[in-house]
Amino acid sequence: MRKNIGKRCTANRDLCSSSQDPQPFRMGDCSVPQPRSGVQHASGKHYEEEEEDALPDSDALPDSDDEVDLDKPRPIQIVLAHEDDHNFELDEAALEKILLQEHIKDLNIVVVSVAGAFRKGKSFLLDFMLRYMYNRTSPCWIGGNTEPLTGFTWRGGCERETTGIQIWSEVFVIDKPNGTKVAVLLMDTQGAFDSQSTIKDCATVFALSTMTSSVQVYNLSQNIQEDDLQHLQLFTEYGRLAMEEIYQKPFQTLMFLIRDWSYPYEHAYGLEGGRKFLEKRLQVKQNQHEELQNVRKHIHSCFSNLGCFLLPHPGLKVATNPNFDGRLNDIDEDFKNELRNLIPLLLAPENLVEKEISGSKVTCRDLVEYFKAYIKIYQGEELPHPKSMLQATAEANNLAAVAGAKDLYSKGMEQVCGGDKPYIAPSDLERKHQDCRESAIRQFRSVKKMGGEEFCRRYQEQLEVEIDEIYANFVKHNDGKNIFYAARTPATLFAVMFAMYITSGLTGFLGMNSIATLCNLVLGMALISFCTWAYVKYSGEFREVGTAIDQIAEAIWEQVLKPMSDNLMEDHMRQSVKNSIKASLGEQVSHHARLKTD
């Protein structure tokens, strides 16, 4: 069974018991760690380490349905990644069992998270953090030369290991120099930009870990490149969107951790070299492009504290040996020396950063509720989906082409039926619409666009729909210039009043008083509507009332008056045709009669 990372070094016992900060030492000074008498964890229990390892096999991750066993510290997955639908689920039971233990639930919490691209050593780094947390009072906390590295699952190779978000099942209770107790939680995250994750997946994991952590370690390789900053801008903005009220900087501490730093002659390893390097990278200059300035301003506006640490390469054995298991013998001395500086910088009691949201300290109990609230937001459809740079550029490219084609169509139609143009026959307007529509679509197709034919076809369909909507507005505008169309509402109301007046008089004469009263009522309403409509058109006030009267008049015209007038016109035309036929036949008969007489 693997050795427990909680075992302590026996060298220099007096120094270990009297000092909290690790002191400079050489690896040869450390012997193989000896068993501890006991380690106190969040449940308040002590577990003996003489016969039984405190850490189980790191490959044995519990399933979400398994009960979380807190007697054996191990990584517990609290955010589950579903690859089939690219969605995330919170294991509330596991999170509550860890954070709602009686001894810690009301303590302020410190959450240290490591995030970044996949296969860059995030879990490897967290396991050294675990060694420090279990042996923080010892100068030999980093462990023995031949001791394998255990804790969060990690391995060599090019395929991803961690999915979703994992936390260490043991929450460490630490006494700060001011006498207060805090709970320290270590968090591991799914690596970004692997072959199975979308941009939304990467943004969700990074945003969730940043929103819930007090210290976010942004794990990068070799340098801070511009795309690293752009991705950070995207991910933090995705997190900021999910936070309802932001009165100050939404996130706390961001530590850029540059792995495999190869330029110590320009900026020395460690925190001071990293500070100078980060200042140079995030500096906003007047001659910079606006896009580059905005990225840097955004990062400064999101985090209360920014830092950077330059870490050397751990050595060729670490990178190329498939059997490497974390033994210090295989790691370069420069890497180990800087690691001794980095880990206490993050986790020493005097350096711990308590989690705050909107200026208020967050307890373990509070963090459970924040996790639940945030995961619901990302499971819903309230937030826009982040996109890849190609997709975002292709969308902008196609939208610009759509806007240009719509502008061409609108200008062509304005020349025919614009504001100062006279009324045009509907058939001529339809013909002009078809010509302008074809010209606009031709222009859209002629513009060079990104995204491929299938992608661009969706935007062409969108263009056609929007052109039809614009045409409908031009038709209404043109109809408004028709004096008969403009007079349709008053003419309809007059027709209703006249019909009701005649009907009321006839029914009253015949003794049908109830019908006459109803007709008088409709007559009065039509008169009031006409007066109101006239006032609206004159004053421009109460436009909604005028629109409603127009719609009612339109309905009466279309459903009653127009069919009646059409029927009357049809009957009149039919009668006229009959009369003309009869007259023609009569004339022919009389003509034949005259011929016979002659």
Coordinates of C-alpha atoms in Angstrom, one line a residue:
M1 CA 0.0 0.0 0.0
R2 CA 1.3 3.5 -0.8
K3 CA 2.9 5.5 2.0
N4 CA 0.9 8.1 3.6
I5 CA 1.7 11.7 2.6
G6 CA 0.8 12.6 6.2
K7 CA 3.9 10.9 7.6
R8 CA 6.4 13.2 9.0
C9 CA 10.2 13.5 8.9
T10 CA 12.0 12.6 12.2
A11 CA 15.0 14.7 11.4
N12 CA 15.4 17.6 13.8
R13 CA 12.4 16.9 15.9
D14 CA 12.8 20.0 18.1
L15 CA 13.0 22.3 15.0
C16 CA 9.9 20.6 13.6
S17 CA 7.9 21.3 16.7
S18 CA 8.9 24.9 17.2
S19 CA 8.7 26.3 13.7
Q20 CA 5.7 26.6 11.4
D21 CA 7.5 28.0 8.3
P22 CA 9.7 25.7 6.3
Q23 CA 13.4 26.6 6.6
P24 CA 16.1 26.2 3.9
F25 CA 17.5 22.7 3.9
R26 CA 19.1 20.1 1.6
M27 CA 17.3 16.9 0.6
G28 CA 20.0 14.8 2.1
D29 CA 19.0 16.1 5.6
C30 CA 15.6 14.3 5.3
S31 CA 15.2 10.7 6.2
V32 CA 12.3 8.6 5.2
P33 CA 9.2 9.9 7.0
Q34 CA 8.3 8.0 10.2
P35 CA 4.8 7.3 11.4
R36 CA 2.9 10.1 13.1
S37 CA 1.1 9.6 16.3
G38 CA -2.1 11.0 14.8
V39 CA -3.5 13.7 12.5
Q40 CA -6.5 15.7 13.5
H41 CA -9.0 16.2 10.6
A42 CA -12.2 18.1 10.2
S43 CA -14.4 15.4 11.8
G44 CA -12.5 15.9 15.1
K45 CA -11.2 12.3 15.1
H46 CA -7.6 11.1 15.1
Y47 CA -6.5 8.3 12.8
E48 CA -3.5 6.2 13.5
E49 CA -0.9 5.8 10.8
E50 CA 1.4 3.1 12.1
E51 CA -0.3 0.2 10.5
E52 CA -2.7 1.7 8.0
D53 CA -2.2 4.3 5.3
A54 CA -4.2 7.4 5.7
L55 CA -4.5 7.8 1.9
P56 CA -6.0 5.1 -0.2
D57 CA -4.9 4.2 -3.7
S58 CA -5.2 7.4 -5.7
D59 CA -6.7 5.5 -8.6
A60 CA -9.7 4.4 -6.5
L61 CA -12.1 7.4 -6.9
P62 CA -15.5 6.8 -5.4
D63 CA -18.5 6.9 -7.7
S64 CA -21.1 9.6 -7.2
D65 CA -23.5 6.9 -5.8
D66 CA -21.0 5.6 -3.3
E67 CA -21.1 6.8 0.3
V68 CA -18.2 9.2 1.0
D69 CA -15.9 7.6 3.6
L70 CA -14.3 10.5 5.6
D71 CA -12.1 8.1 7.6
K72 CA -9.9 7.6 4.6
P73 CA -8.9 10.9 3.0
R74 CA -9.1 10.8 -0.8
P75 CA -10.2 13.0 -3.8
I76 CA -14.0 13.2 -4.1
Q77 CA -15.6 14.4 -7.3
I78 CA -18.3 17.0 -6.5
V79 CA -19.0 18.3 -10.0
L80 CA -19.6 15.4 -12.5
A81 CA -19.0 16.0 -16.2
H82 CA -21.5 14.3 -18.6
E83 CA -19.7 13.9 -21.9
D84 CA -22.9 12.8 -23.9
D85 CA -24.7 16.1 -23.4
H86 CA -21.8 18.3 -22.3
N87 CA -23.5 19.2 -19.0
F88 CA -22.4 19.3 -15.4
E89 CA -24.1 18.0 -12.3
L90 CA -23.3 18.7 -8.6
D91 CA -23.0 15.8 -6.2
E92 CA -24.8 17.6 -3.4
A93 CA -24.6 14.7 -1.0
A94 CA -20.8 14.3 -1.3
L95 CA -20.3 18.1 -0.9
E96 CA -22.6 18.4 2.1
K97 CA -21.0 15.4 3.8
I98 CA -17.6 17.0 3.5
L99 CA -18.4 20.7 4.3
L100 CA -21.3 20.3 6.8
Q101 CA -19.3 18.4 9.4
E102 CA -20.1 19.7 12.8
H103 CA -16.5 20.9 13.6
I104 CA -16.1 23.0 10.4
K105 CA -19.5 24.0 9.0
D106 CA -19.4 27.4 10.7
L107 CA -15.7 28.1 10.1
N108 CA -14.6 30.6 7.4
I109 CA -13.2 28.7 4.5
V110 CA -10.1 29.0 2.4
V111 CA -10.4 27.4 -1.0
V112 CA -7.2 26.9 -3.1
S113 CA -7.9 25.7 -6.7
V114 CA -5.6 24.8 -9.6
A115 CA -6.9 25.3 -13.1
G116 CA -5.5 25.5 -16.6
A117 CA -4.9 23.4 -19.7
F118 CA -5.0 19.6 -19.5
R119 CA -1.8 17.5 -19.0
K120 CA 0.2 20.4 -17.4
G121 CA 0.7 18.9 -13.9
K122 CA -2.2 20.4 -11.9
S123 CA -2.9 17.3 -9.9
F124 CA 0.9 16.7 -9.5
L125 CA 1.2 20.1 -7.9
L126 CA -1.8 19.6 -5.6
D127 CA -0.3 16.5 -4.2
F128 CA 2.7 18.5 -3.0
M129 CA 0.2 20.9 -1.4
L130 CA -1.3 17.9 0.5
R131 CA 2.2 16.9 1.7
Y132 CA 2.6 20.4 3.1
M133 CA -0.8 20.4 4.8
Y134 CA -0.1 17.2 6.6
N135 CA 3.5 18.1 7.5
R136 CA 3.4 21.9 7.6
T137 CA 5.2 22.2 10.9
S138 CA 8.2 20.2 9.6
P139 CA 11.1 21.6 7.6
C140 CA 11.0 18.2 5.7
W141 CA 7.4 18.5 4.7
I142 CA 8.3 17.9 1.0
G143 CA 8.9 14.2 1.9
G144 CA 11.6 11.6 1.5
N145 CA 13.7 11.0 -1.6
T146 CA 12.1 7.6 -2.4
E147 CA 8.6 8.3 -1.4
P148 CA 6.0 8.0 -4.2
L149 CA 3.6 10.9 -4.6
T150 CA 0.0 10.1 -3.8
G151 CA -3.2 12.0 -3.3
F152 CA -5.1 13.4 -6.2
T153 CA -4.9 11.1 -9.2
W154 CA -2.2 11.9 -11.7
R155 CA -0.1 10.1 -14.3
G156 CA 2.2 10.8 -17.2
G157 CA 1.1 10.7 -20.8
C158 CA -0.9 12.8 -23.2
E159 CA -4.5 11.8 -22.3
R160 CA -6.6 13.7 -19.7
E161 CA -7.0 12.4 -16.2
T162 CA -9.2 14.6 -14.1
T163 CA -12.8 15.4 -15.2
G164 CA -15.2 17.8 -13.6
I165 CA -14.2 19.2 -10.2
Q166 CA -12.6 17.2 -7.3
I167 CA -11.9 18.3 -3.8
W168 CA -9.9 16.5 -1.1
S169 CA -12.2 14.8 1.4
E170 CA -10.3 16.0 4.4
V171 CA -10.8 19.7 5.2
F172 CA -7.8 21.0 7.2
V173 CA -8.5 23.2 10.3
I174 CA -5.7 25.7 10.6
D175 CA -5.0 28.3 13.4
K176 CA -4.1 31.6 11.8
P177 CA -1.6 33.9 13.6
N178 CA -4.4 36.1 14.8
G179 CA -5.9 33.2 16.7
T180 CA -8.8 32.4 14.5
K181 CA -9.5 29.0 13.0
V182 CA -10.2 28.5 9.3
A183 CA -11.0 25.5 7.2
V184 CA -8.7 24.9 4.2
L185 CA -10.1 23.0 1.1
L186 CA -8.0 21.9 -1.9
M187 CA -9.7 21.7 -5.3
D188 CA -8.6 20.1 -8.5
T189 CA -10.3 20.9 -11.8
Q190 CA -10.7 19.3 -15.3
G191 CA -8.0 20.5 -17.7
A192 CA -9.1 22.8 -20.4
F193 CA -8.8 22.3 -24.2
D194 CA -8.7 18.5 -24.4
S195 CA -10.2 16.7 -27.4
Q196 CA -13.5 15.9 -25.6
S197 CA -14.4 19.3 -24.1
T198 CA -16.2 22.2 -25.8
I199 CA -15.4 25.8 -25.1
K200 CA -18.5 25.9 -22.9
D201 CA -17.2 23.0 -20.9
C202 CA -13.9 24.6 -20.3
A203 CA -15.5 28.0 -19.5
T204 CA -17.9 26.4 -17.0
V205 CA -15.3 24.5 -15.1
F206 CA -12.9 27.4 -14.9
A207 CA -15.6 29.9 -14.0
L208 CA -17.0 27.6 -11.3
S209 CA -13.6 27.0 -9.7
T210 CA -12.8 30.7 -9.8
M211 CA -16.1 31.8 -8.3
T212 CA -15.9 29.3 -5.4
S213 CA -12.1 29.6 -4.7
S214 CA -10.3 32.3 -2.7
V215 CA -7.0 31.5 -4.5
Q216 CA -7.1 30.4 -8.1
V217 CA -3.8 29.1 -9.4
Y218 CA -3.7 29.5 -13.2
N219 CA -1.4 26.8 -14.3
L220 CA 0.5 27.7 -17.6
S221 CA 3.4 26.2 -19.5
Q222 CA 6.6 28.1 -20.3
N223 CA 5.2 31.5 -20.8
I224 CA 2.1 33.8 -20.6
Q225 CA 0.9 34.0 -24.2
E226 CA -1.8 36.3 -25.6
D227 CA -4.2 33.5 -26.1
D228 CA -3.8 32.5 -22.4
L229 CA -5.0 36.0 -21.4
Q230 CA -7.8 35.9 -23.9
H231 CA -9.1 32.6 -22.6
L232 CA -8.8 34.0 -19.1
Q233 CA -10.8 37.0 -20.1
L234 CA -13.5 34.7 -21.7
F235 CA -13.7 32.4 -18.7
T236 CA -13.8 35.1 -16.0
E237 CA -16.4 37.0 -18.0
Y238 CA -18.5 33.8 -18.1
G239 CA -18.2 33.6 -14.3
R240 CA -19.0 37.2 -13.8
L241 CA -22.2 36.9 -15.8
A242 CA -23.4 34.3 -13.4
M243 CA -23.0 36.6 -10.4
E244 CA -26.1 38.7 -9.9
E245 CA -24.7 41.6 -7.9
I246 CA -21.2 42.9 -8.4
Y247 CA -20.2 46.0 -6.3
Q248 CA -16.5 45.4 -6.5
K249 CA -14.0 43.1 -8.1
P250 CA -15.8 39.7 -8.3
F251 CA -12.8 37.4 -7.7
Q252 CA -10.1 37.4 -5.2
T253 CA -6.5 36.1 -5.8
L254 CA -5.2 34.9 -9.1
M255 CA -1.7 33.3 -9.1
F256 CA -0.2 32.8 -12.5
L257 CA 2.0 29.7 -12.2
I258 CA 4.4 29.5 -15.1
R259 CA 5.7 25.9 -15.3
D260 CA 9.0 24.9 -17.1
W261 CA 10.3 28.5 -17.1
S262 CA 13.3 28.6 -19.4
Y263 CA 14.4 32.2 -19.1
P264 CA 15.9 32.7 -15.6
Y265 CA 18.5 35.0 -17.0
E266 CA 15.7 37.5 -17.8
H267 CA 13.4 36.9 -14.8
A268 CA 14.6 34.8 -11.9
Y269 CA 12.7 31.8 -10.7
G270 CA 10.2 32.4 -7.9
L271 CA 7.7 35.2 -6.8
E272 CA 9.9 38.3 -7.3
G273 CA 10.9 37.3 -10.9
G274 CA 7.3 36.4 -11.6
R275 CA 6.1 39.8 -10.3
K276 CA 8.3 41.7 -12.6
F277 CA 7.4 39.4 -15.5
L278 CA 3.7 39.8 -14.9
E279 CA 3.9 43.6 -14.6
K280 CA 5.5 43.6 -18.0
R281 CA 2.9 41.2 -19.5
L282 CA -0.1 43.0 -18.1
Q283 CA 1.1 46.5 -18.7
V284 CA -1.3 48.7 -20.7
K285 CA 0.5 50.9 -23.2
Q286 CA -0.8 53.8 -25.2
N287 CA 0.5 52.3 -28.5
Q288 CA -1.1 49.0 -27.9
H289 CA -4.1 47.9 -30.0
E290 CA -7.4 48.5 -28.3
E291 CA -8.1 44.7 -28.2
L292 CA -4.9 44.1 -26.2
Q293 CA -5.6 46.9 -23.8
N294 CA -9.2 45.7 -23.2
V295 CA -7.9 42.2 -22.3
R296 CA -5.5 43.6 -19.7
K297 CA -8.0 46.0 -18.2
H298 CA -10.5 43.2 -17.9
I299 CA -8.1 41.0 -16.0
H300 CA -7.2 43.8 -13.6
S301 CA -10.9 44.6 -13.0
C302 CA -11.8 41.0 -12.1
F303 CA -9.2 40.1 -9.4
S304 CA -8.4 41.8 -6.2
N305 CA -4.9 40.5 -6.2
L306 CA -2.7 39.3 -9.0
G307 CA 0.6 37.3 -8.6
C308 CA 2.9 35.2 -10.6
F309 CA 5.4 32.5 -9.7
L310 CA 8.1 31.1 -12.1
L311 CA 8.8 27.4 -11.7
P312 CA 11.6 25.6 -13.4
H313 CA 11.3 22.4 -15.4
P314 CA 11.2 19.3 -13.1
G315 CA 13.7 17.4 -15.3
L316 CA 13.8 14.9 -18.1
K317 CA 13.1 11.9 -15.9
V318 CA 9.7 13.4 -15.0
A319 CA 8.9 14.2 -18.6
T320 CA 10.0 11.0 -20.3
N321 CA 10.0 8.2 -17.8
P322 CA 6.7 6.3 -18.1
N323 CA 7.2 4.7 -14.6
F324 CA 7.8 8.0 -12.8
D325 CA 5.7 8.0 -9.6
G326 CA 6.7 11.3 -8.0
R327 CA 9.8 10.3 -6.1
L328 CA 12.0 13.3 -5.3
N329 CA 15.1 11.4 -6.5
D330 CA 13.9 11.8 -10.1
I331 CA 13.1 15.6 -9.8
D332 CA 15.7 18.3 -10.5
E333 CA 17.0 20.2 -7.5
D334 CA 15.9 23.6 -8.8
F335 CA 12.3 22.5 -9.1
K336 CA 12.3 21.2 -5.5
N337 CA 13.9 24.3 -4.1
E338 CA 11.3 26.6 -5.8
L339 CA 8.5 24.2 -4.7
R340 CA 9.6 24.7 -1.1
N341 CA 9.0 28.4 -1.6
L342 CA 5.7 28.2 -3.7
I343 CA 3.6 25.9 -1.5
P344 CA 4.0 27.8 1.8
L345 CA 3.4 31.0 -0.2
L346 CA -0.1 29.6 -0.8
L347 CA -0.8 27.6 2.3
A348 CA 1.2 28.9 5.2
P349 CA -1.2 30.1 8.0
E350 CA -0.1 33.7 7.7
N351 CA -0.7 33.6 3.9
L352 CA -4.1 32.0 3.8
V353 CA -6.8 34.0 2.0
E354 CA -10.3 33.4 3.3
K355 CA -13.1 33.2 0.8
E356 CA -15.2 36.3 0.4
I357 CA -18.3 37.1 -1.8
S358 CA -19.5 40.7 -2.0
G359 CA -17.2 41.6 0.8
S360 CA -18.6 39.0 3.3
K361 CA -16.6 36.0 4.6
V362 CA -17.9 32.7 3.5
T363 CA -18.3 29.7 5.8
C364 CA -18.3 26.0 4.8
R365 CA -22.0 26.0 5.1
D366 CA -22.3 29.0 2.9
L367 CA -20.1 27.5 0.2
V368 CA -22.4 24.6 -0.2
E369 CA -25.3 26.9 -1.0
Y370 CA -23.2 29.0 -3.4
F371 CA -22.2 25.8 -5.3
K372 CA -25.8 24.8 -5.6
A373 CA -26.8 28.3 -6.9
Y374 CA -24.0 28.5 -9.4
I375 CA -24.4 25.0 -10.9
K376 CA -28.1 25.8 -11.5
I377 CA -27.2 28.8 -13.4
Y378 CA -24.8 26.9 -15.6
Q379 CA -27.3 24.1 -16.1
G380 CA -29.9 26.6 -17.4
E381 CA -30.1 28.6 -20.6
E382 CA -29.9 32.0 -19.1
L383 CA -26.2 32.6 -20.0
P384 CA -24.9 32.9 -23.5
H385 CA -22.8 30.0 -24.7
P386 CA -19.2 30.8 -25.1
K387 CA -17.8 30.0 -28.5
S388 CA -14.5 29.3 -30.1
M389 CA -12.6 32.1 -31.8
L390 CA -13.3 30.6 -35.2
Q391 CA -17.0 30.3 -34.5
A392 CA -17.2 33.8 -33.1
T393 CA -15.3 35.3 -36.0
A394 CA -17.4 33.4 -38.5
E395 CA -20.6 34.6 -36.9
A396 CA -19.4 38.2 -36.9
N397 CA -18.3 37.8 -40.6
N398 CA -21.7 36.4 -41.6
L399 CA -23.6 39.0 -39.6
A400 CA -21.7 41.8 -41.3
A401 CA -22.6 40.3 -44.7
V402 CA -26.2 40.1 -43.7
A403 CA -26.2 43.7 -42.5
G404 CA -24.6 44.9 -45.8
A405 CA -27.2 43.0 -47.9
K406 CA -30.1 44.4 -45.8
D407 CA -28.7 47.9 -46.3
L408 CA -28.6 47.4 -50.1
Y409 CA -32.2 46.1 -50.1
S410 CA -33.4 49.0 -47.9
K411 CA -31.8 51.6 -50.1
G412 CA -33.3 50.1 -53.3
M413 CA -36.8 50.1 -51.8
E414 CA -36.4 53.6 -50.4
Q415 CA -35.8 54.9 -53.9
V416 CA -39.3 53.5 -54.9
C417 CA -41.5 54.1 -51.9
G418 CA -39.4 56.1 -49.4
G419 CA -40.8 58.8 -47.2
D420 CA -41.1 61.5 -49.9
K421 CA -42.1 59.1 -52.7
P422 CA -45.8 59.0 -53.9
Y423 CA -48.0 56.0 -53.6
I424 CA -47.1 53.1 -55.9
A425 CA -49.3 50.3 -57.1
P426 CA -49.0 47.1 -55.0
S427 CA -48.1 45.0 -58.0
D428 CA -45.3 47.4 -59.0
L429 CA -44.0 47.4 -55.4
E430 CA -44.0 43.6 -55.3
R431 CA -42.0 43.5 -58.5
K432 CA -39.4 46.0 -57.2
H433 CA -39.2 44.0 -53.9
Q434 CA -38.3 40.8 -55.9
D435 CA -35.6 42.7 -57.8
C436 CA -34.1 44.2 -54.7
R437 CA -34.3 40.9 -52.8
E438 CA -32.4 39.1 -55.5
S439 CA -29.7 41.8 -55.6
A440 CA -29.3 41.6 -51.8
I441 CA -28.9 37.8 -51.8
R442 CA -26.4 38.0 -54.6
Q443 CA -24.3 40.5 -52.7
F444 CA -24.5 38.3 -49.5
R445 CA -23.2 35.3 -51.6
S446 CA -20.5 37.3 -53.2
V447 CA -18.9 38.4 -49.8
K448 CA -16.1 36.0 -48.7
K449 CA -17.3 34.5 -45.4
M450 CA -15.9 32.1 -42.9
G451 CA -17.6 29.0 -41.5
G452 CA -18.3 26.9 -44.5
E453 CA -21.3 26.5 -46.8
E454 CA -23.7 24.9 -44.3
F455 CA -22.9 27.6 -41.7
C456 CA -23.4 30.4 -44.2
R457 CA -26.7 29.0 -45.5
R458 CA -28.3 29.6 -42.1
Y459 CA -27.4 33.2 -42.3
Q460 CA -28.8 33.5 -45.8
E461 CA -32.1 32.1 -44.6
Q462 CA -32.0 34.6 -41.8
L463 CA -31.4 37.4 -44.4
E464 CA -34.4 36.2 -46.4
V465 CA -36.6 36.3 -43.4
E466 CA -35.5 39.7 -42.3
I467 CA -35.9 41.1 -45.9
D468 CA -39.5 39.8 -45.9
E469 CA -40.1 41.6 -42.6
I470 CA -38.7 44.9 -44.0
Y471 CA -40.9 44.5 -47.1
A472 CA -44.0 44.1 -44.9
N473 CA -43.1 47.5 -43.3
F474 CA -42.6 49.1 -46.7
V475 CA -46.1 47.8 -47.8
K476 CA -47.7 49.4 -44.7
H477 CA -45.8 52.6 -45.4
N478 CA -47.0 52.6 -49.0
D479 CA -50.6 51.9 -48.0
G480 CA -50.5 54.8 -45.7
K481 CA -49.9 57.1 -48.7
N482 CA -53.1 55.9 -50.3
I483 CA -55.8 58.4 -49.4
F484 CA -58.5 55.8 -49.6
Y485 CA -56.5 53.5 -47.3
A486 CA -55.9 56.4 -44.9
A487 CA -59.6 57.2 -44.9
R488 CA -60.6 53.5 -44.3
T489 CA -61.1 53.9 -40.6
P490 CA -63.4 57.0 -40.7
A491 CA -65.2 55.6 -43.8
T492 CA -65.8 52.4 -41.9
L493 CA -67.1 54.2 -38.8
F494 CA -69.3 56.4 -40.9
A495 CA -70.7 53.3 -42.7
V496 CA -71.4 51.7 -39.3
M497 CA -73.1 54.8 -38.0
F498 CA -75.2 55.2 -41.1
A499 CA -76.3 51.5 -41.1
M500 CA -77.1 51.6 -37.4
Y501 CA -79.1 54.9 -37.9
I502 CA -81.2 53.4 -40.7
T503 CA -81.7 50.1 -38.9
S504 CA -82.6 51.9 -35.7
G505 CA -85.2 54.0 -37.5
L506 CA -86.8 51.0 -39.3
T507 CA -86.9 48.7 -36.2
G508 CA -88.3 51.6 -34.1
F509 CA -91.0 52.2 -36.7
L510 CA -91.9 48.5 -36.7
G511 CA -92.0 48.4 -32.8
M512 CA -88.8 46.4 -32.3
N513 CA -87.6 48.7 -29.5
S514 CA -84.9 46.4 -28.1
I515 CA -83.2 46.1 -31.5
A516 CA -83.5 49.8 -32.0
T517 CA -81.9 50.5 -28.6
L518 CA -79.0 48.1 -29.5
C519 CA -78.5 49.9 -32.8
N520 CA -78.5 53.2 -31.1
L521 CA -75.9 51.9 -28.6
V522 CA -73.6 50.7 -31.5
L523 CA -74.2 54.1 -33.2
G524 CA -73.1 56.0 -30.1
M525 CA -70.0 53.8 -29.7
A526 CA -69.0 54.3 -33.3
L527 CA -69.4 58.1 -32.9
I528 CA -67.3 58.1 -29.8
S529 CA -64.7 56.0 -31.6
F530 CA -64.6 58.4 -34.5
C531 CA -64.1 61.4 -32.3
T532 CA -61.4 59.6 -30.3
W533 CA -59.6 58.5 -33.5
A534 CA -59.8 62.1 -34.9
Y535 CA -58.2 63.5 -31.7
V536 CA -55.4 60.8 -31.7
K537 CA -54.6 61.7 -35.3
Y538 CA -54.6 65.4 -34.6
S539 CA -52.7 65.4 -31.3
G540 CA -50.5 62.3 -31.6
E541 CA -51.4 61.3 -28.0
F542 CA -52.9 57.9 -27.0
R543 CA -51.4 56.2 -30.0
E544 CA -52.3 52.8 -28.6
V545 CA -56.0 53.7 -28.5
G546 CA -55.8 55.0 -32.1
T547 CA -54.1 51.7 -33.2
A548 CA -56.8 49.7 -31.5
I549 CA -59.5 51.6 -33.3
D550 CA -57.7 51.2 -36.6
Q551 CA -57.5 47.4 -36.0
I552 CA -61.2 47.2 -35.1
A553 CA -62.1 49.2 -38.2
E554 CA -59.8 47.0 -40.3
A555 CA -61.6 43.9 -39.0
I556 CA -65.0 45.3 -39.7
W557 CA -63.9 46.3 -43.2
E558 CA -62.3 43.0 -44.0
Q559 CA -65.0 40.8 -42.4
V560 CA -68.2 42.7 -43.2
L561 CA -68.0 45.7 -45.5
K562 CA -65.6 44.4 -48.0
P563 CA -67.4 41.1 -48.6
M564 CA -70.7 43.0 -48.9
S565 CA -69.2 45.5 -51.4
D566 CA -67.6 42.7 -53.3
N567 CA -70.9 40.9 -53.5
L568 CA -72.7 44.0 -54.5
M569 CA -70.1 44.7 -57.2
E570 CA -70.3 41.2 -58.3
D571 CA -74.1 41.3 -58.5
H572 CA -73.9 44.7 -60.3
M573 CA -71.4 43.3 -62.8
R574 CA -73.5 40.2 -63.3
Q575 CA -76.6 42.3 -63.9
S576 CA -74.8 44.6 -66.2
V577 CA -73.5 41.7 -68.2
K578 CA -77.0 40.2 -68.4
N579 CA -78.5 43.6 -69.5
S580 CA -75.8 44.0 -72.2
I581 CA -76.4 40.5 -73.5
K582 CA -80.1 41.1 -73.6
A583 CA -79.7 44.4 -75.3
S584 CA -77.3 42.8 -77.8
L585 CA -79.7 39.9 -78.5
G586 CA -82.6 42.3 -78.9
E587 CA -80.7 44.4 -81.3
Q588 CA -79.8 41.4 -83.4
V589 CA -83.4 40.2 -83.4
S590 CA -84.7 43.6 -84.6
H591 CA -81.9 43.7 -87.2
H592 CA -83.0 40.3 -88.6
A593 CA -86.6 41.4 -88.6
R594 CA -85.8 44.5 -90.6
L595 CA -83.8 42.4 -93.1
K596 CA -86.8 40.1 -93.6
T597 CA -89.2 43.0 -94.1
D598 CA -86.9 44.5 -96.7

